[in-house]
PDB file of C-alpha atoms in Angstrom:
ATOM      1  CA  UNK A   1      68.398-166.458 -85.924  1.00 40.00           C
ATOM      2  CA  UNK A   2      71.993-166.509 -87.376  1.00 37.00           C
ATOM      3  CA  UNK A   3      74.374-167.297 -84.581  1.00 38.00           C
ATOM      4  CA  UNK A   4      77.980-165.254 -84.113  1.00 38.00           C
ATOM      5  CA  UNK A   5      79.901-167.799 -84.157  1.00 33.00           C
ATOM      6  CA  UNK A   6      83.035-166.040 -82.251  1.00 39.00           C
ATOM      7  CA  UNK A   7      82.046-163.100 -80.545  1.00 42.00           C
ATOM      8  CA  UNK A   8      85.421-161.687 -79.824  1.00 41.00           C
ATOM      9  CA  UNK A   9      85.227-160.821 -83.632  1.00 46.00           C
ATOM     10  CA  UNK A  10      81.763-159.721 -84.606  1.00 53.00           C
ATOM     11  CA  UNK A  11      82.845-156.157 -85.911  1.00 47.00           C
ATOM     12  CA  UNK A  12      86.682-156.377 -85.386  1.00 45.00           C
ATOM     13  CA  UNK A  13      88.112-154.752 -88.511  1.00 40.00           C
ATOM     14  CA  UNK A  14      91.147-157.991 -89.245  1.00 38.00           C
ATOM     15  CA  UNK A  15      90.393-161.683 -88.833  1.00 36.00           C
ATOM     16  CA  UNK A  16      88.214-164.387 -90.883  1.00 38.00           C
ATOM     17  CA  UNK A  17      84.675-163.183 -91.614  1.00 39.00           C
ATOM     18  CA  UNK A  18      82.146-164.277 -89.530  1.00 46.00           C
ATOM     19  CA  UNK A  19      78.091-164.932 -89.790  1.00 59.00           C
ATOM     20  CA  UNK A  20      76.647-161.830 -89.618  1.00 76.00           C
ATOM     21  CA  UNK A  21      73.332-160.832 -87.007  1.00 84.00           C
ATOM     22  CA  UNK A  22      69.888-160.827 -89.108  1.00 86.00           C
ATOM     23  CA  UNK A  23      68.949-157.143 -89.972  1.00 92.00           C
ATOM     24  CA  UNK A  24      67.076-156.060 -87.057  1.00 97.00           C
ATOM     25  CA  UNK A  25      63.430-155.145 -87.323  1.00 98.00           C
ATOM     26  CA  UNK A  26      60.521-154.622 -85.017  1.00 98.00           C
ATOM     27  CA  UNK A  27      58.709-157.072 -83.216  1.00 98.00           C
ATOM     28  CA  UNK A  28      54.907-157.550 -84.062  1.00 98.00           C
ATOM     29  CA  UNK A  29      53.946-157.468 -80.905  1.00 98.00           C
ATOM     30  CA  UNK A  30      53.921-154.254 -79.574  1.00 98.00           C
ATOM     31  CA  UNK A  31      51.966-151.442 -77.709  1.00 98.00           C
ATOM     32  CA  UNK A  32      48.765-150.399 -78.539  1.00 98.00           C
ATOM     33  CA  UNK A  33      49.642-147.176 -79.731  1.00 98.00           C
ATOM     34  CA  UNK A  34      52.292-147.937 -81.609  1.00 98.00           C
ATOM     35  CA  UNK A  35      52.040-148.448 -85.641  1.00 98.00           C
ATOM     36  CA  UNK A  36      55.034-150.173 -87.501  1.00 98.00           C
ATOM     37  CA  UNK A  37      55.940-149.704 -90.667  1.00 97.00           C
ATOM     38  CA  UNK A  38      55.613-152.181 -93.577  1.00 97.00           C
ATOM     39  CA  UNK A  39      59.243-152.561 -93.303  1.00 96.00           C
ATOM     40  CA  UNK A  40      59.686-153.106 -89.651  1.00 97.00           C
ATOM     41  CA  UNK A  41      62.176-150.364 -89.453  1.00 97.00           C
ATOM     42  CA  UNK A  42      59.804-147.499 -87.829  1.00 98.00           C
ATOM     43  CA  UNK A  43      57.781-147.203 -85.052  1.00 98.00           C
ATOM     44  CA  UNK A  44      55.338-144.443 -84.099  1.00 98.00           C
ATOM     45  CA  UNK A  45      52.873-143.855 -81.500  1.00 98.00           C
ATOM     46  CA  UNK A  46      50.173-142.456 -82.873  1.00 97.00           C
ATOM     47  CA  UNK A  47      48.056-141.078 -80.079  1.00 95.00           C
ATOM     48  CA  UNK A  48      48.934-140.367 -76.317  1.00 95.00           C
ATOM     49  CA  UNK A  49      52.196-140.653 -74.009  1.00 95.00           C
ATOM     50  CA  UNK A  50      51.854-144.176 -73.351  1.00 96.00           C
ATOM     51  CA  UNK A  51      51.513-147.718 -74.667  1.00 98.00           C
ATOM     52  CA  UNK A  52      54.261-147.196 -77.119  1.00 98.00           C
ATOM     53  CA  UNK A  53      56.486-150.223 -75.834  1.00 98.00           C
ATOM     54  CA  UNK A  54      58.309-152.268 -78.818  1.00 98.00           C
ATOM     55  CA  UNK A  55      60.584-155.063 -78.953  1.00 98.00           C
ATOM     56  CA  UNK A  56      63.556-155.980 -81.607  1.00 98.00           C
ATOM     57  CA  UNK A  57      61.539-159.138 -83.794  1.00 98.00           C
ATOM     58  CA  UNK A  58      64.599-161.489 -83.049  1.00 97.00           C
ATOM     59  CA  UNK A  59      66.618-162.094 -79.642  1.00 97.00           C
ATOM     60  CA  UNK A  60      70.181-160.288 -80.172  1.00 97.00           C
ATOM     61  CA  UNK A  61      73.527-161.403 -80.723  1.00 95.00           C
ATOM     62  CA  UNK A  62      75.885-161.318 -78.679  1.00 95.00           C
ATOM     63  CA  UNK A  63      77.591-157.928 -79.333  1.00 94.00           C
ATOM     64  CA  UNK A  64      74.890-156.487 -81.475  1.00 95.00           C
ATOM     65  CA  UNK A  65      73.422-153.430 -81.210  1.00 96.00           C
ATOM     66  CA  UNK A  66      70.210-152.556 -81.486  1.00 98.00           C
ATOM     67  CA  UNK A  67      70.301-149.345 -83.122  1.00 98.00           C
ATOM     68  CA  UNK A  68      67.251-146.363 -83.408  1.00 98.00           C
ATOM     69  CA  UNK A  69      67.485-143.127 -84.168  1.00 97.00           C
ATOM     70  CA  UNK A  70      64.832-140.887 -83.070  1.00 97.00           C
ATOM     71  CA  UNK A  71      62.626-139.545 -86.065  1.00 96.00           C
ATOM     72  CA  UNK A  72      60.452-137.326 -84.835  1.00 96.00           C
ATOM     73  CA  UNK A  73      59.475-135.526 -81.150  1.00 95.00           C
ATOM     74  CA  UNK A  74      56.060-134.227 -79.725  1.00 93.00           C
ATOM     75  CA  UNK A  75      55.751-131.291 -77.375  1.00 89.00           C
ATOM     76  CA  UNK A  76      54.027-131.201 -74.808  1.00 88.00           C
ATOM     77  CA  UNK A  77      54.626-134.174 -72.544  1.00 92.00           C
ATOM     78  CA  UNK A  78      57.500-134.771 -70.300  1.00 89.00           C
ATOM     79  CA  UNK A  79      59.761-137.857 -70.162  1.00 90.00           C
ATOM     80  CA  UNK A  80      61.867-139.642 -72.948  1.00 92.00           C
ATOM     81  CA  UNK A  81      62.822-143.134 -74.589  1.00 95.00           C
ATOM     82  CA  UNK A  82      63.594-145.572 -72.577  1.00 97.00           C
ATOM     83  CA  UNK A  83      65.297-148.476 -74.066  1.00 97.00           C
ATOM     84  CA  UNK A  84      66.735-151.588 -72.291  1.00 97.00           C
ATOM     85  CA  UNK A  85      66.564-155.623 -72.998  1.00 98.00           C
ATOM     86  CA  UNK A  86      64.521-158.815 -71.440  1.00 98.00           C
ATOM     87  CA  UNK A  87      64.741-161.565 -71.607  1.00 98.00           C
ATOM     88  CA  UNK A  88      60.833-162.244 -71.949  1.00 98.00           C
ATOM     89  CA  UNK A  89      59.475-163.380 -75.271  1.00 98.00           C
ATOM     90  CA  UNK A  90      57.167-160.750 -76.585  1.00 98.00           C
ATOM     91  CA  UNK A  91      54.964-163.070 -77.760  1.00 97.00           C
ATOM     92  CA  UNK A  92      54.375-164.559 -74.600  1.00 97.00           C
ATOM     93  CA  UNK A  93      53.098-161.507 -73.519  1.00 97.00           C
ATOM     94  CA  UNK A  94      49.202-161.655 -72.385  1.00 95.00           C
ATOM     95  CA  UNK A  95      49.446-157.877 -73.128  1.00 96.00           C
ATOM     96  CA  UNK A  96      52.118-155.479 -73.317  1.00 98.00           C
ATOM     97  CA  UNK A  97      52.112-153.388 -70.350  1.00 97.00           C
ATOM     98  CA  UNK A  98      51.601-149.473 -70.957  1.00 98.00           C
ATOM     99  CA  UNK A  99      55.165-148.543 -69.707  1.00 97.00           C
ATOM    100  CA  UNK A 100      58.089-150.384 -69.604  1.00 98.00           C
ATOM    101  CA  UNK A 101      58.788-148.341 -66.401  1.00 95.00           C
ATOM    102  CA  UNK A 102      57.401-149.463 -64.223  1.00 96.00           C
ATOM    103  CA  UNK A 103      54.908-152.231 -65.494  1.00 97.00           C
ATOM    104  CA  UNK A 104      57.016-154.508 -67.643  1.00 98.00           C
ATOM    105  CA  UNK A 105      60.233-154.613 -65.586  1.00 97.00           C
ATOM    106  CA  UNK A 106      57.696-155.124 -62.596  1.00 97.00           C
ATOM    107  CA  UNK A 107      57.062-158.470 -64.306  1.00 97.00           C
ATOM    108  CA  UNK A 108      60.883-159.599 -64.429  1.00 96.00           C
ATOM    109  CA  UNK A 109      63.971-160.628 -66.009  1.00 97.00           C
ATOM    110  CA  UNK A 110      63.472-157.164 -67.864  1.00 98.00           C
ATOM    111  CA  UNK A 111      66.215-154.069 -67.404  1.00 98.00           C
ATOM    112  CA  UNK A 112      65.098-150.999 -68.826  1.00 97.00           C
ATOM    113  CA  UNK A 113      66.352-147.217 -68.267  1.00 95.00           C
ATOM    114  CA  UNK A 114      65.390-143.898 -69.627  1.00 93.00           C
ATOM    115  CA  UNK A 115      67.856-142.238 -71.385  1.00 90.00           C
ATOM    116  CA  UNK A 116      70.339-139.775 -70.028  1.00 78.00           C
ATOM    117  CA  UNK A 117      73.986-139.211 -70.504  1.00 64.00           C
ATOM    118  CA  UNK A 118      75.515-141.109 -67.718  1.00 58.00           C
ATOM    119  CA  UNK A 119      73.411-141.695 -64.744  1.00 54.00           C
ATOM    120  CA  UNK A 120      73.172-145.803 -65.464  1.00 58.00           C
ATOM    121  CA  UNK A 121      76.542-146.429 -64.826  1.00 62.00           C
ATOM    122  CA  UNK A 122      77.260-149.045 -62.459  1.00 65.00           C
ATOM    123  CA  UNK A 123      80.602-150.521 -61.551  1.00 62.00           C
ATOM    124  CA  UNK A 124      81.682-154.089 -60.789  1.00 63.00           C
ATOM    125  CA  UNK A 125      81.147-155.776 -57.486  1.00 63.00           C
ATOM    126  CA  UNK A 126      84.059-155.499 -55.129  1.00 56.00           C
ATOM    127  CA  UNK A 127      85.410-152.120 -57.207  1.00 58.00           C
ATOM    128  CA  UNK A 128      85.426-148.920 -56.265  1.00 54.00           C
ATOM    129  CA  UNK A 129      82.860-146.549 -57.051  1.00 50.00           C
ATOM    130  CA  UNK A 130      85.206-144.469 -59.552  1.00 48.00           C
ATOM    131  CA  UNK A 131      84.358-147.137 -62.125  1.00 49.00           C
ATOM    132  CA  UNK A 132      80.916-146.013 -62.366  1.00 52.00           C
ATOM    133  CA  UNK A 133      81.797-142.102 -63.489  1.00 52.00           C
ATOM    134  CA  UNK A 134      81.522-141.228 -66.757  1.00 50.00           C
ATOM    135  CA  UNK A 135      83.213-142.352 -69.453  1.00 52.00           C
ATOM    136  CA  UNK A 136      86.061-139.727 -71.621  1.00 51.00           C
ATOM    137  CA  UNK A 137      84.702-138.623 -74.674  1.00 52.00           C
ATOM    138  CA  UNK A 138      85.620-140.594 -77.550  1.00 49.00           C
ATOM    139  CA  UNK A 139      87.996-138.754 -80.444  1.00 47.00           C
ATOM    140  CA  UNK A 140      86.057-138.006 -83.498  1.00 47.00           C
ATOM    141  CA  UNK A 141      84.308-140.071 -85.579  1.00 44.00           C
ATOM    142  CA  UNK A 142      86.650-140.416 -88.224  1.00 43.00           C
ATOM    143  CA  UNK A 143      89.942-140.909 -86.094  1.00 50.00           C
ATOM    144  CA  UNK A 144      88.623-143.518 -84.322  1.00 69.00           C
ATOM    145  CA  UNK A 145      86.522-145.744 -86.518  1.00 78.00           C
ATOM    146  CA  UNK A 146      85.656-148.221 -84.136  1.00 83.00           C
ATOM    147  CA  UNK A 147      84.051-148.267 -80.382  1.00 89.00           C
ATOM    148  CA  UNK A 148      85.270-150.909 -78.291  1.00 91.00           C
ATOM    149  CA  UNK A 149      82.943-151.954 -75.679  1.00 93.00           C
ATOM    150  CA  UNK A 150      84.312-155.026 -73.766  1.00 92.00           C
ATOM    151  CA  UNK A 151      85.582-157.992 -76.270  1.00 90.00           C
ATOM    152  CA  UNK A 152      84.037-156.332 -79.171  1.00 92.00           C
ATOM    153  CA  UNK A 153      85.176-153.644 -81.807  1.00 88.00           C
ATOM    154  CA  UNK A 154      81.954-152.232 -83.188  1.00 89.00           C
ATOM    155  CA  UNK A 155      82.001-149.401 -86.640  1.00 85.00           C
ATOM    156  CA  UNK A 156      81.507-146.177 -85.249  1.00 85.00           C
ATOM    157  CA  UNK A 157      80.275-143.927 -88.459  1.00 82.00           C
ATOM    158  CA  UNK A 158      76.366-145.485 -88.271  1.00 88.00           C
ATOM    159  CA  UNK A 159      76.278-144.853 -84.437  1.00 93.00           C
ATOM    160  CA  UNK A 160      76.424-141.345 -84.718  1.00 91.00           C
ATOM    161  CA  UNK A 161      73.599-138.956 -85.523  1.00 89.00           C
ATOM    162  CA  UNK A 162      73.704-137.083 -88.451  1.00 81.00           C
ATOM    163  CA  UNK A 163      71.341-133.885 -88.811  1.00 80.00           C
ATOM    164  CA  UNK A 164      68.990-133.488 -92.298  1.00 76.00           C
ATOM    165  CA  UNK A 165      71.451-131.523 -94.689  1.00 71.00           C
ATOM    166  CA  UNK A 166      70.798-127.478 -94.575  1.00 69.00           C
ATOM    167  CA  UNK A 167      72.491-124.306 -93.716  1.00 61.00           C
ATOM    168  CA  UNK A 168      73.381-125.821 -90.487  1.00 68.00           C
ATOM    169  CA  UNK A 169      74.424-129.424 -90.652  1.00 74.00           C
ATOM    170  CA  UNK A 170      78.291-129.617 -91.031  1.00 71.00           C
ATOM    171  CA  UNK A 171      77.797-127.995 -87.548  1.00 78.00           C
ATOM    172  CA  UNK A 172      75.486-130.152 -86.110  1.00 83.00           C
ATOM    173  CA  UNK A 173      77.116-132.866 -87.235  1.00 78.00           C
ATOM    174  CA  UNK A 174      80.450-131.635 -85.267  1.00 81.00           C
ATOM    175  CA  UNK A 175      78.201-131.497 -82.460  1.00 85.00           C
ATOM    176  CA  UNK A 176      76.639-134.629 -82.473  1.00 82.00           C
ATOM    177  CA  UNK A 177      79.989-136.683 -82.885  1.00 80.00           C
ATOM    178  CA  UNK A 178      81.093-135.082 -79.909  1.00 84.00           C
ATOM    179  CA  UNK A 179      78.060-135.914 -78.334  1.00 81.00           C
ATOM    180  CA  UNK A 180      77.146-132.689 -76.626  1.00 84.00           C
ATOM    181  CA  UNK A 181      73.261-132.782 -77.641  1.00 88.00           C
ATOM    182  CA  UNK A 182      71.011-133.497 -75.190  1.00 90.00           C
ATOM    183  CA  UNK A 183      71.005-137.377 -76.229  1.00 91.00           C
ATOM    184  CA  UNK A 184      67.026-137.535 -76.760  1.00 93.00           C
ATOM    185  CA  UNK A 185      68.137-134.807 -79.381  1.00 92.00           C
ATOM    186  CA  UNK A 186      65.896-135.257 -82.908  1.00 93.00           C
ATOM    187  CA  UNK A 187      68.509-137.682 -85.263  1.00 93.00           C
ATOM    188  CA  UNK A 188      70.129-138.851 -82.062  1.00 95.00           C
ATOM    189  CA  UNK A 189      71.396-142.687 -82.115  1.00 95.00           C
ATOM    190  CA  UNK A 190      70.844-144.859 -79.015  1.00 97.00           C
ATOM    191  CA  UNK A 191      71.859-148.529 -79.222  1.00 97.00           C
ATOM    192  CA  UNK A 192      71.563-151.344 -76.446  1.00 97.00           C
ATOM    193  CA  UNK A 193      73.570-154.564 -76.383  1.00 97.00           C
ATOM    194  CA  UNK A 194      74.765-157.216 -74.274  1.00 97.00           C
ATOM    195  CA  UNK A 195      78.239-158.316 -73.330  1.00 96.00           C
ATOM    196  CA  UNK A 196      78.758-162.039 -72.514  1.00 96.00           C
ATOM    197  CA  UNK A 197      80.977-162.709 -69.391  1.00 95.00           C
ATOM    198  CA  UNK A 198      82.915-165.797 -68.332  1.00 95.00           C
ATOM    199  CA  UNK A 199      80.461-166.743 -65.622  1.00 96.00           C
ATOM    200  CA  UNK A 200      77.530-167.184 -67.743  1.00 95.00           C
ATOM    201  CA  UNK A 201      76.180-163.698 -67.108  1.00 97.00           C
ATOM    202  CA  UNK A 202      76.323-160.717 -69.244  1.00 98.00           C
ATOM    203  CA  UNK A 203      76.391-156.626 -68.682  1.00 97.00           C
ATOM    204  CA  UNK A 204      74.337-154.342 -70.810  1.00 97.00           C
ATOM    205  CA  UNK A 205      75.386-151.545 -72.384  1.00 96.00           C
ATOM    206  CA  UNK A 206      73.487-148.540 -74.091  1.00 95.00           C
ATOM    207  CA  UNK A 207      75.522-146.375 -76.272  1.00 95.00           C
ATOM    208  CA  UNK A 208      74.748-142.547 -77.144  1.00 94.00           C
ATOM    209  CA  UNK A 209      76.158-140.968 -80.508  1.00 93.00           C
ATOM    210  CA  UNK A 210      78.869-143.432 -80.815  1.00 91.00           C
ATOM    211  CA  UNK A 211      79.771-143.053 -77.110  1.00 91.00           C
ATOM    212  CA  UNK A 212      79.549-146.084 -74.599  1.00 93.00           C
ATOM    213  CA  UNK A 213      77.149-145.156 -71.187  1.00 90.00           C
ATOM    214  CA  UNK A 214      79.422-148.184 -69.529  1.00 90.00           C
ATOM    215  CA  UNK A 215      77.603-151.165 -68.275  1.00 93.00           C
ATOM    216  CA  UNK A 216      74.413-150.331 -67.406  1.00 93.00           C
ATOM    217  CA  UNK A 217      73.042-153.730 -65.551  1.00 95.00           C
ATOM    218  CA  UNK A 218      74.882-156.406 -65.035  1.00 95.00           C
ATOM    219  CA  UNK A 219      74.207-159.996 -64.360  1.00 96.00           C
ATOM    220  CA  UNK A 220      71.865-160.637 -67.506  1.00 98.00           C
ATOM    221  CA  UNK A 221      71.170-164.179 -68.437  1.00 97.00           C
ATOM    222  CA  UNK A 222      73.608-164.825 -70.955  1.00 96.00           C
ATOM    223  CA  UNK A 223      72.440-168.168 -72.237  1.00 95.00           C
ATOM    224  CA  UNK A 224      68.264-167.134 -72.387  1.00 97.00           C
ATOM    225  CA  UNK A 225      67.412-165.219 -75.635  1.00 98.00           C
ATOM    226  CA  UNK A 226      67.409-161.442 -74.890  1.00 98.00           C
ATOM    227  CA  UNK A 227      65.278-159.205 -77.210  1.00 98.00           C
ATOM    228  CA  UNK A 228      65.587-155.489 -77.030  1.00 98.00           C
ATOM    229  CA  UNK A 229      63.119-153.364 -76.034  1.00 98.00           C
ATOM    230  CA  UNK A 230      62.530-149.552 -77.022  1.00 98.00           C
ATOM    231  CA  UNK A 231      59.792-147.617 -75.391  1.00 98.00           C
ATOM    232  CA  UNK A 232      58.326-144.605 -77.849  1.00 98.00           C
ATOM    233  CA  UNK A 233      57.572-142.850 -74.756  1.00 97.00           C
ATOM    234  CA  UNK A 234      56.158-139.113 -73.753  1.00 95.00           C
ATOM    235  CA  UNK A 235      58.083-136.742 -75.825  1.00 95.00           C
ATOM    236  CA  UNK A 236      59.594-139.057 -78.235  1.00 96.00           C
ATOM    237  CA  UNK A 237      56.634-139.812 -80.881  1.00 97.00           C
ATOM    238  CA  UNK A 238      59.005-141.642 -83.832  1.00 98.00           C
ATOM    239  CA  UNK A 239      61.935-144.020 -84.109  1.00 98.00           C
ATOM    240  CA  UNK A 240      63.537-145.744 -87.050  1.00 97.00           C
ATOM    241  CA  UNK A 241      66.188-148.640 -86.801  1.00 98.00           C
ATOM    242  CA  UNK A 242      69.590-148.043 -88.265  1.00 96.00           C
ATOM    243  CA  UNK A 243      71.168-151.040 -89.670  1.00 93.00           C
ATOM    244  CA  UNK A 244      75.003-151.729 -88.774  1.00 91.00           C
ATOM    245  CA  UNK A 245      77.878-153.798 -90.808  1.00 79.00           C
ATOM    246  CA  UNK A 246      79.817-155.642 -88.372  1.00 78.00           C
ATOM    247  CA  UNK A 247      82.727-157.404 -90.574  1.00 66.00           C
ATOM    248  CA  UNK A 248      84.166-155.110 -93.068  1.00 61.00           C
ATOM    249  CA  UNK A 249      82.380-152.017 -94.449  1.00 63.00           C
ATOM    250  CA  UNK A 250      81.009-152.191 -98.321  1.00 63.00           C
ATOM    251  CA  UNK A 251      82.471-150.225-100.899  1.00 65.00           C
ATOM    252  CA  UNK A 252      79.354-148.100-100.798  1.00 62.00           C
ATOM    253  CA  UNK A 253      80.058-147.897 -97.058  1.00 63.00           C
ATOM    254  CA  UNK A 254      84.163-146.304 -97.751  1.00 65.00           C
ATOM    255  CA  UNK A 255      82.593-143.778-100.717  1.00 68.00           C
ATOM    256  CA  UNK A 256      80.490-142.544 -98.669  1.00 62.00           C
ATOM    257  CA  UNK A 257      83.312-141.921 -95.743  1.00 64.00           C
ATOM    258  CA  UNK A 258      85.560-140.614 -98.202  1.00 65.00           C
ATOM    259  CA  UNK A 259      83.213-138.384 -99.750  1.00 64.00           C
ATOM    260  CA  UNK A 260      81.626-137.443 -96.159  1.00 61.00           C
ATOM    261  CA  UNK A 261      85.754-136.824 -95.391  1.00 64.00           C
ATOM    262  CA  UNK A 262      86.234-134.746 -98.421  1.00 63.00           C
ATOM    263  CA  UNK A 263      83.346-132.233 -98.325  1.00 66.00           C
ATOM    264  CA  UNK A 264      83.110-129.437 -95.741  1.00 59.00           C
ATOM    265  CA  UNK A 265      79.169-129.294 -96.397  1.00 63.00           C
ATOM    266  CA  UNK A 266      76.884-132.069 -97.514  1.00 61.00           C
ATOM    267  CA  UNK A 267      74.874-129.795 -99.903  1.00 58.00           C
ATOM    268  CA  UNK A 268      77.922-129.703-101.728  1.00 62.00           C
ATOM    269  CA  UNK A 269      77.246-133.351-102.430  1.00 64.00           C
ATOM    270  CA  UNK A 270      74.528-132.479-104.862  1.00 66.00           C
ATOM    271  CA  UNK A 271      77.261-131.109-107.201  1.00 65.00           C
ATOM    272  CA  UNK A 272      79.247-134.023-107.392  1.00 69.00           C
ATOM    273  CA  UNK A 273      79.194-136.337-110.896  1.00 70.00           C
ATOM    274  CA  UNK A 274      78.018-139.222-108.568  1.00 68.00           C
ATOM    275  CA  UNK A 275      74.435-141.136-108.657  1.00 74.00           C
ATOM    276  CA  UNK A 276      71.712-139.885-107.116  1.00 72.00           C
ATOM    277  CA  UNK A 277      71.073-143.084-104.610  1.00 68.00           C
ATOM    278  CA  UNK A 278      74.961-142.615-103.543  1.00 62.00           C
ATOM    279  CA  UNK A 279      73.858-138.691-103.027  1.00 59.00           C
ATOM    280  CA  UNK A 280      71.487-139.380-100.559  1.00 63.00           C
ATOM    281  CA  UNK A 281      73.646-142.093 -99.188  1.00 61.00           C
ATOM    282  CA  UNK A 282      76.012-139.892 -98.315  1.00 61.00           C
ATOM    283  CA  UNK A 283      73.611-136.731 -97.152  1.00 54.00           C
ATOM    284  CA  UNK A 284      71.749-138.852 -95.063  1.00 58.00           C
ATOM    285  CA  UNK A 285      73.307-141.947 -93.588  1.00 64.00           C
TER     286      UNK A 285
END
């Protein structure tokens, strides 16, 4: 796996460029419900509530997230995604338990929540409880172009969910990038990732719609490998990875937030003189 060399920098927007992560992808070991696609980028559970545990293919960087954004939903069940990391090797795994709560952080060195706005929060040993509340809101996506969680500055455009373009979006945009959806929302973005610390340890984070949840565990054993892990659980049937650039964004990266800046409503895209891949790049991304 490619190594970041200095993690203070791995998205900072000045500085020397540094090695970027791998892409992520999923991990062929998985639950038995869950199908992947030939990319590795999507995961689905086919039948059930259950078994739909997956893991990122490669331990994470320090600092990188581990990005999905949730595809589809299925009525009728109760419960959501639950994402988290471990530091278990997924293909050490006899089998991979049915839940990741409780079953595979039963078996250790695993930290795994369900998703909800702010409830994970914990604050720092010897500080007082206020630590733990929840974070402010962050300003809006294109004020403030990158989150800062801990020693690293991370691009905020791909955290945030976008809606599918329609009569609609420009305000569901506006909603997700002030993260008022429930965050288990349809096109929501969750992301996990660890912080290293001085002592050797490191604090997890999980970020909703571009907004840091504030450490979630801490403690983590910085120096073992630590693969992500993303349960397709109950109500949430489909997710799909969303790839971020850490150094500095691609030109195709600043059209797209120009023209994204520009346009009040993304079907107005279609009538721009631009190609159609850079179109959809813009509509949907």
């Amino acid at each position: 796996m490619a190594a970041v060399s200095d993690p203070v920098g791995l998205g900072a927007p000045r500085g020397p460029a540094l090695p970027e992560p791998p892409p992520t992808r999923f991990h062929p070991v998985h639950g038995a419900n869950i199908r992947v696609d030939l990319s590795g980028t999507r995961a689905t559970r086919v039948e059930s509530f259950a078994h739909g545990v997956c893991f990122s293919r490669e331990p994470l960087a320090p600092g990188q997230v581990f990005l999905v954004e949730i595809e589809e939903k299925e009525l009728g069940w109760c419960g959501h995604l639950r994402l988290g990391l471990t530091a278990l090797d997924p293909a050490s795994l006899a089998a991979v338990p049915e839940f990741s709560l409780p079953d595979l952080v039963s078996l250790g060195h695993t930290w795994v929540f369900a998703i909800t706005r702010h409830h994970n929060r914990v604050p720092r040993e010897g500080r007082p409880e206020a630590e733990a509340l929840a974070p402010s809101r962050p300003p809006a996506l294109l004020v403030e172009p990158y989150l800062c969680i801990e020693q690293f500055r991370i691009p905020r455009d791909r955290l945030v969910g976008r809606s599918r373009p329609g009569l609609y979006s420009h305000l569901l945009d506006q909603l997700y990038e002030l993260n008022v959806l429930p965050p288990t929302a349809r096109r929501s973005r969750l992301g996990v990732l660890f912080c290293p610390r001085p002592d050797g340890t490191a604090d997890m984070h999980i970020v909703i719609n571009g907004e840091d949840m504030g450490p979630s565990a801490r403690g983590l054993p910085a120096a073992q490998p630590l693969y992500a892990v993303v349960d397709v659980f109950a109500s949430t049937k489909s997710v799909r990875l969303v790839q971020l650039e850490y150094g500095l964004p691609s030109l195709q990266t600043l059209c797209r937030l120009v023209i994204q800046r520009s346009v009040v409503h993304r079907l107005a895209i279609d009538g721009l003189h631009l190609p159609k891949g850079l179109k959809d790049f813009c509509k949907y991304e």
